[in-house]
Amino acid sequence: MSKAAGKTLFLFPGLDAVLDAEKIRRWLDVPSVRQTLESASESLSEATGREHSLVDLFAEMRRPQDVDEDLIHIGLIAIQYAIALESEKRVIPDILTGCSHGDLGRMAFAGCLPLWDTIRMAWASAQLRTRCVPGVNASARSVSGRLTTEQLDWLRKQDVVVSQWTHHHATAAGSLETIRDLRERAIRHGLKMHILLRVPVHSPLMRPVVDEALRISQQFHLEPPRYPIFSSVYVRRIGDVTELKQEAVDASLSEIRWMETLTRLIEEEGIRRIVCIGPSSTLANWIMDDDDIKGVEVIDAWDLCRTQARQAGSLPSRPDASPSA
């Protein structure tokens, strides 16, 4: 693939990327990924004062919903960082995009903050969630397949914040009482809802914690990213360190605009290849089957890294310079 064929995006999905335990476990046999998880476990253990093994967490995980959400979040940061470095050996990205929790893996890979500091910052911020109004983030899917404009309009008129991830999947964040009531009424509108996260991330209910989280972030020195970053919160490029910090705050409080971001990346940034860092690629694996999106190739990072020899002749090599961890 030549650069003339279009630009390459590295996509860092959110927690949906760890819902497929089998796709996580296959990465544990990759030495560099396993080593990164082991090192990240040491950093996490140091930050918490308790022993943690992210390798064991992923090796033994069967239902991600039954695992501590904070540990899953830290594990996602570490494994995305490692997968992105492996992918970078095979193809050089032109731009990076994160969605929701994937923004932190993106930040570490971009060299804005060392992985170990990213983990410490994420863990400290996660412990603040008990200060939020009791709330949740719930999945919303149409019982008939594709979400309709009417269904999305109805959802957005409720007392929740809606983020759309695919033509078939959206999430609604709000108070626990609101979501419980909404689940009952959603059925009459052809929507099936279930709780994903027991924290109202991507809604104003996070306001009690974001100021303290921003204060925590001030303890860490961020560097400008080594690759351009396109924000799925602002739907534009960002690069200033102050903007990166503010993006993290705004991502907690507002919707993630992935569908708009995807359109802008294709039409204005010239993206023609999306490498989904994963570990699984539900955020992007529908794109090549969408009749409205033409000329965009989606590559699972696993396929990219597993077939290094076959791809080597067509993909640009990574420069000798490597990022500091």
Tab-separated table of C-alpha atoms in Angstrom:
chain	number	residue	atom	x	y	z
A	1	MET	CA	0.000	0.000	0.000
A	2	SER	CA	1.463	3.314	-0.981
A	3	LYS	CA	0.868	6.639	0.690
A	4	ALA	CA	-0.684	7.816	-2.571
A	5	ALA	CA	-3.509	5.332	-1.971
A	6	GLY	CA	-4.658	7.380	0.999
A	7	LYS	CA	-3.861	7.957	4.628
A	8	THR	CA	-3.761	5.407	7.437
A	9	LEU	CA	-5.593	5.815	10.734
A	10	PHE	CA	-4.768	4.001	13.966
A	11	LEU	CA	-8.083	3.633	15.823
A	12	PHE	CA	-8.107	3.065	19.592
A	13	PRO	CA	-11.609	1.835	20.577
A	14	GLY	CA	-13.166	2.077	24.026
A	15	LEU	CA	-14.147	-0.675	26.442
A	16	ASP	CA	-16.185	-2.461	23.770
A	17	ALA	CA	-12.802	-3.671	22.504
A	18	VAL	CA	-12.385	-5.980	25.517
A	19	LEU	CA	-15.784	-7.664	25.344
A	20	ASP	CA	-14.363	-10.564	23.317
A	21	ALA	CA	-12.101	-12.431	25.742
A	22	GLU	CA	-10.797	-14.820	23.087
A	23	LYS	CA	-9.470	-11.976	20.951
A	24	ILE	CA	-7.611	-10.603	23.951
A	25	ARG	CA	-6.022	-13.916	24.924
A	26	ARG	CA	-4.467	-14.478	21.507
A	27	TRP	CA	-2.287	-11.399	22.087
A	28	LEU	CA	-0.854	-12.878	25.291
A	29	ASP	CA	1.397	-15.130	23.190
A	30	VAL	CA	3.053	-12.104	21.565
A	31	PRO	CA	6.223	-11.536	23.655
A	32	SER	CA	6.246	-7.739	23.446
A	33	VAL	CA	2.570	-7.513	24.410
A	34	ARG	CA	2.978	-9.884	27.326
A	35	GLN	CA	6.057	-8.017	28.526
A	36	THR	CA	4.219	-4.690	28.393
A	37	LEU	CA	1.325	-6.128	30.408
A	38	GLU	CA	3.746	-7.489	32.993
A	39	SER	CA	5.488	-4.123	33.308
A	40	ALA	CA	2.144	-2.334	33.504
A	41	SER	CA	1.108	-4.724	36.270
A	42	GLU	CA	4.144	-3.669	38.277
A	43	SER	CA	3.221	-0.007	37.844
A	44	LEU	CA	-0.373	-0.696	38.840
A	45	SER	CA	0.724	-2.681	41.893
A	46	GLU	CA	2.970	0.184	42.923
A	47	ALA	CA	0.172	2.719	42.469
A	48	THR	CA	-2.408	0.707	44.421
A	49	GLY	CA	-0.295	-1.018	47.052
A	50	ARG	CA	-1.803	-4.356	45.981
A	51	GLU	CA	-0.472	-7.069	43.699
A	52	HIS	CA	-2.033	-7.111	40.237
A	53	SER	CA	-1.398	-9.200	37.134
A	54	LEU	CA	-2.988	-7.943	33.939
A	55	VAL	CA	-1.751	-11.066	32.154
A	56	ASP	CA	-3.700	-13.256	34.587
A	57	LEU	CA	-6.688	-10.921	34.366
A	58	PHE	CA	-6.964	-11.375	30.610
A	59	ALA	CA	-5.948	-15.048	30.626
A	60	GLU	CA	-8.671	-15.997	33.104
A	61	MET	CA	-11.385	-13.577	32.001
A	62	ARG	CA	-14.500	-15.183	30.568
A	63	ARG	CA	-17.116	-12.470	31.056
A	64	PRO	CA	-15.622	-8.948	31.091
A	65	GLN	CA	-18.785	-7.731	32.806
A	66	ASP	CA	-17.784	-9.737	35.892
A	67	VAL	CA	-14.333	-8.144	36.185
A	68	ASP	CA	-13.507	-4.920	38.026
A	69	GLU	CA	-14.145	-2.077	35.559
A	70	ASP	CA	-11.114	-0.113	36.733
A	71	LEU	CA	-8.767	-3.056	36.144
A	72	ILE	CA	-10.267	-3.630	32.701
A	73	HIS	CA	-9.675	0.038	31.887
A	74	ILE	CA	-6.018	-0.151	32.930
A	75	GLY	CA	-5.605	-3.391	31.015
A	76	LEU	CA	-7.072	-1.782	27.892
A	77	ILE	CA	-4.577	1.097	28.070
A	78	ALA	CA	-1.621	-1.261	28.399
A	79	ILE	CA	-2.623	-3.769	25.734
A	80	GLN	CA	-3.563	-1.059	23.219
A	81	TYR	CA	-0.202	0.623	23.754
A	82	ALA	CA	1.596	-2.673	23.105
A	83	ILE	CA	-0.534	-3.595	20.083
A	84	ALA	CA	-0.046	-0.156	18.551
A	85	LEU	CA	3.741	-0.452	18.874
A	86	GLU	CA	3.625	-3.856	17.168
A	87	SER	CA	1.414	-2.447	14.407
A	88	GLU	CA	3.716	0.534	13.938
A	89	LYS	CA	6.513	-1.870	13.001
A	90	ARG	CA	4.467	-2.833	9.953
A	91	VAL	CA	2.709	0.372	8.935
A	92	ILE	CA	3.174	4.021	9.843
A	93	PRO	CA	-0.015	5.844	10.834
A	94	ASP	CA	-0.802	9.288	9.475
A	95	ILE	CA	-3.231	10.137	12.235
A	96	LEU	CA	-4.566	8.697	15.518
A	97	THR	CA	-8.102	8.635	16.868
A	98	GLY	CA	-9.365	7.327	20.181
A	99	CYS	CA	-12.935	6.719	21.249
A	100	SER	CA	-13.936	7.010	24.891
A	101	HIS	CA	-11.539	4.976	27.064
A	102	GLY	CA	-9.317	4.410	24.026
A	103	ASP	CA	-8.125	8.015	24.270
A	104	LEU	CA	-5.665	7.047	27.007
A	105	GLY	CA	-4.087	4.231	25.006
A	106	ARG	CA	-3.830	6.724	22.156
A	107	MET	CA	-2.181	9.262	24.473
A	108	ALA	CA	0.461	6.789	25.655
A	109	PHE	CA	1.264	5.547	22.140
A	110	ALA	CA	1.466	9.121	20.837
A	111	GLY	CA	4.204	9.815	23.371
A	112	CYS	CA	2.199	12.465	25.224
A	113	LEU	CA	2.734	10.626	28.491
A	114	PRO	CA	4.782	7.519	29.357
A	115	LEU	CA	2.627	4.408	29.710
A	116	TRP	CA	3.466	4.077	33.388
A	117	ASP	CA	2.342	7.630	34.167
A	118	THR	CA	-0.780	7.132	32.042
A	119	ILE	CA	-1.680	4.130	34.189
A	120	ARG	CA	-1.093	6.000	37.432
A	121	MET	CA	-3.165	8.956	36.253
A	122	ALA	CA	-6.000	6.729	35.010
A	123	TRP	CA	-6.130	4.740	38.244
A	124	ALA	CA	-6.160	7.840	40.447
A	125	SER	CA	-8.944	9.373	38.361
A	126	ALA	CA	-10.984	6.151	38.375
A	127	GLN	CA	-11.103	6.110	42.167
A	128	LEU	CA	-13.099	9.347	42.099
A	129	ARG	CA	-16.178	7.803	40.501
A	130	THR	CA	-17.881	7.165	43.852
A	131	ARG	CA	-18.447	10.930	44.023
A	132	CYS	CA	-20.779	10.800	41.010
A	133	VAL	CA	-24.543	10.664	41.189
A	134	PRO	CA	-25.435	6.937	40.915
A	135	GLY	CA	-25.611	6.397	37.196
A	136	VAL	CA	-24.828	4.033	34.354
A	137	ASN	CA	-23.944	3.849	30.691
A	138	ALA	CA	-26.347	1.585	28.803
A	139	SER	CA	-26.333	0.004	25.364
A	140	ALA	CA	-29.218	0.692	22.977
A	141	ARG	CA	-29.864	-1.496	19.942
A	142	SER	CA	-32.795	-1.762	17.572
A	143	VAL	CA	-34.656	-5.072	17.731
A	144	SER	CA	-35.017	-4.915	13.940
A	145	GLY	CA	-31.337	-4.284	13.124
A	146	ARG	CA	-30.334	-0.795	12.000
A	147	LEU	CA	-31.125	2.138	14.296
A	148	THR	CA	-33.645	4.486	12.711
A	149	THR	CA	-33.576	8.276	12.787
A	150	GLU	CA	-36.814	8.174	14.772
A	151	GLN	CA	-35.314	5.908	17.422
A	152	LEU	CA	-32.214	8.061	17.815
A	153	ASP	CA	-34.295	11.252	17.940
A	154	TRP	CA	-36.499	9.726	20.642
A	155	LEU	CA	-33.487	8.646	22.698
A	156	ARG	CA	-31.923	12.097	22.482
A	157	LYS	CA	-35.124	13.699	23.799
A	158	GLN	CA	-34.816	11.744	27.045
A	159	ASP	CA	-32.805	12.888	30.061
A	160	VAL	CA	-29.684	11.044	28.867
A	161	VAL	CA	-26.605	11.690	26.725
A	162	VAL	CA	-26.527	9.540	23.584
A	163	SER	CA	-23.390	8.448	21.729
A	164	GLN	CA	-23.783	6.533	18.466
A	165	TRP	CA	-21.072	3.958	17.682
A	166	THR	CA	-22.394	2.165	14.597
A	167	HIS	CA	-25.579	2.140	12.545
A	168	HIS	CA	-26.775	-0.596	14.905
A	169	HIS	CA	-25.462	0.499	18.293
A	170	ALA	CA	-25.705	3.540	20.543
A	171	THR	CA	-25.229	4.156	24.251
A	172	ALA	CA	-27.186	6.285	26.691
A	173	ALA	CA	-25.632	7.698	29.864
A	174	GLY	CA	-27.690	8.977	32.768
A	175	SER	CA	-28.841	8.400	36.316
A	176	LEU	CA	-29.674	4.868	37.401
A	177	GLU	CA	-33.317	5.792	37.946
A	178	THR	CA	-33.592	7.399	34.510
A	179	ILE	CA	-32.026	4.446	32.697
A	180	ARG	CA	-34.229	1.938	34.525
A	181	ASP	CA	-37.326	3.854	33.458
A	182	LEU	CA	-35.967	4.322	29.947
A	183	ARG	CA	-35.357	0.598	29.480
A	184	GLU	CA	-39.045	-0.105	30.014
A	185	ARG	CA	-40.220	2.612	27.631
A	186	ALA	CA	-37.561	1.856	25.005
A	187	ILE	CA	-39.171	-1.481	24.207
A	188	ARG	CA	-42.214	0.334	22.815
A	189	HIS	CA	-39.872	2.148	20.424
A	190	GLY	CA	-38.224	-1.047	19.188
A	191	LEU	CA	-35.103	-0.624	21.310
A	192	LYS	CA	-33.432	-3.140	23.573
A	193	MET	CA	-31.215	-1.718	26.313
A	194	HIS	CA	-28.841	-3.205	28.875
A	195	ILE	CA	-26.327	-1.733	31.280
A	196	LEU	CA	-22.703	-1.646	30.112
A	197	LEU	CA	-20.895	0.432	32.758
A	198	ARG	CA	-21.951	1.237	36.304
A	199	VAL	CA	-20.720	4.786	35.986
A	200	PRO	CA	-22.426	7.581	33.975
A	201	VAL	CA	-19.418	8.278	31.768
A	202	HIS	CA	-20.108	10.655	28.843
A	203	SER	CA	-22.699	12.632	30.775
A	204	PRO	CA	-22.804	15.781	32.961
A	205	LEU	CA	-23.308	13.501	35.978
A	206	MET	CA	-19.526	13.118	35.921
A	207	ARG	CA	-19.089	16.814	36.793
A	208	PRO	CA	-18.368	16.198	40.531
A	209	VAL	CA	-15.204	14.295	39.627
A	210	VAL	CA	-13.788	16.027	36.566
A	211	ASP	CA	-12.355	19.050	38.327
A	212	GLU	CA	-10.441	16.796	40.702
A	213	ALA	CA	-9.395	14.574	37.786
A	214	LEU	CA	-8.066	17.650	35.994
A	215	ARG	CA	-6.129	18.572	39.137
A	216	ILE	CA	-4.624	15.082	39.186
A	217	SER	CA	-3.590	15.436	35.546
A	218	GLN	CA	-1.651	18.601	36.398
A	219	GLN	CA	0.821	16.411	38.295
A	220	PHE	CA	1.924	14.839	35.022
A	221	HIS	CA	3.896	16.552	32.267
A	222	LEU	CA	2.411	15.952	28.824
A	223	GLU	CA	4.416	16.225	25.617
A	224	PRO	CA	3.003	17.155	22.193
A	225	PRO	CA	1.942	14.024	20.260
A	226	ARG	CA	4.403	12.490	17.795
A	227	TYR	CA	1.509	11.827	15.384
A	228	PRO	CA	-1.472	14.061	14.545
A	229	ILE	CA	-4.517	13.375	16.724
A	230	PHE	CA	-8.126	13.685	15.591
A	231	SER	CA	-10.566	14.039	18.479
A	232	SER	CA	-13.845	12.101	18.522
A	233	VAL	CA	-15.088	14.622	21.091
A	234	TYR	CA	-14.411	17.797	19.074
A	235	VAL	CA	-14.472	16.169	15.602
A	236	ARG	CA	-11.282	17.937	14.568
A	237	ARG	CA	-7.521	17.767	14.983
A	238	ILE	CA	-6.004	18.664	18.325
A	239	GLY	CA	-2.340	18.902	19.250
A	240	ASP	CA	-1.922	21.461	21.983
A	241	VAL	CA	-1.207	19.841	25.365
A	242	THR	CA	-3.805	22.023	27.067
A	243	GLU	CA	-6.403	20.837	24.554
A	244	LEU	CA	-5.483	17.207	25.172
A	245	LYS	CA	-6.134	17.622	28.887
A	246	GLN	CA	-9.392	19.453	28.261
A	247	GLU	CA	-10.494	16.752	25.815
A	248	ALA	CA	-10.239	14.153	28.592
A	249	VAL	CA	-12.515	16.279	30.772
A	250	ASP	CA	-15.030	16.952	28.010
A	251	ALA	CA	-15.083	13.271	27.004
A	252	SER	CA	-16.281	12.415	30.500
A	253	LEU	CA	-19.098	14.959	30.333
A	254	SER	CA	-20.399	14.754	26.775
A	255	GLU	CA	-21.201	12.418	23.902
A	256	ILE	CA	-18.544	10.732	21.793
A	257	ARG	CA	-19.176	11.713	18.177
A	258	TRP	CA	-17.648	8.697	16.452
A	259	MET	CA	-19.956	8.594	13.441
A	260	GLU	CA	-19.289	12.274	12.664
A	261	THR	CA	-15.595	11.712	13.271
A	262	LEU	CA	-15.510	8.809	10.828
A	263	THR	CA	-17.176	10.890	8.112
A	264	ARG	CA	-14.771	13.785	8.632
A	265	LEU	CA	-11.728	11.502	8.639
A	266	ILE	CA	-12.737	10.007	5.303
A	267	GLU	CA	-13.969	13.134	3.545
A	268	GLU	CA	-11.553	15.769	4.863
A	269	GLU	CA	-8.489	13.895	6.127
A	270	GLY	CA	-8.343	11.404	3.249
A	271	ILE	CA	-8.312	8.286	5.427
A	272	ARG	CA	-8.467	5.139	3.309
A	273	ARG	CA	-7.124	2.549	5.780
A	274	ILE	CA	-8.195	2.053	9.370
A	275	VAL	CA	-5.993	-0.129	11.542
A	276	CYS	CA	-8.187	-1.072	14.481
A	277	ILE	CA	-5.858	-1.458	17.455
A	278	GLY	CA	-8.545	-3.396	19.267
A	279	PRO	CA	-8.025	-5.929	20.837
A	280	SER	CA	-11.341	-6.517	19.039
A	281	SER	CA	-12.746	-4.291	16.327
A	282	THR	CA	-16.501	-3.946	16.821
A	283	LEU	CA	-16.147	-0.181	16.436
A	284	ALA	CA	-14.948	-0.513	12.842
A	285	ASN	CA	-15.566	-4.021	11.486
A	286	TRP	CA	-18.900	-2.974	9.954
A	287	ILE	CA	-17.423	-0.214	7.801
A	288	MET	CA	-16.363	-2.303	4.798
A	289	ASP	CA	-19.887	-3.772	4.554
A	290	ASP	CA	-21.581	-0.380	4.655
A	291	ASP	CA	-22.986	0.689	1.292
A	292	ASP	CA	-22.585	4.365	2.208
A	293	ILE	CA	-18.818	4.101	2.786
A	294	LYS	CA	-16.666	3.412	-0.252
A	295	GLY	CA	-12.940	2.866	-0.689
A	296	VAL	CA	-12.022	2.405	2.976
A	297	GLU	CA	-10.136	-0.677	4.137
A	298	VAL	CA	-10.393	-1.833	7.753
A	299	ILE	CA	-7.491	-3.903	9.060
A	300	ASP	CA	-7.590	-5.710	12.388
A	301	ALA	CA	-4.239	-5.166	14.117
A	302	TRP	CA	-4.088	-8.896	14.795
A	303	ASP	CA	-4.205	-9.690	11.079
A	304	LEU	CA	-1.607	-7.008	10.399
A	305	CYS	CA	0.842	-8.332	12.978
A	306	ARG	CA	0.185	-12.013	12.394
A	307	THR	CA	1.001	-11.778	8.695
A	308	GLN	CA	4.121	-9.641	8.870
A	309	ALA	CA	6.016	-11.560	6.183
A	310	ARG	CA	3.170	-11.369	3.664
A	311	GLN	CA	2.541	-7.675	4.282
A	312	ALA	CA	6.179	-6.547	4.421
A	313	GLY	CA	6.441	-5.970	0.705
A	314	SER	CA	3.481	-3.599	0.535
A	315	LEU	CA	3.561	-1.643	3.772
A	316	PRO	CA	6.050	1.087	4.681
A	317	SER	CA	8.513	0.155	7.389
A	318	ARG	CA	8.751	1.869	10.714
A	319	PRO	CA	11.617	4.348	11.135
A	320	ASP	CA	14.525	3.334	13.341
A	321	ALA	CA	13.506	5.843	15.979
A	322	SER	CA	11.320	4.336	18.677
A	323	PRO	CA	9.224	6.147	21.287
A	324	SER	CA	10.338	6.281	24.853
A	325	ALA	CA	8.114	4.435	27.268
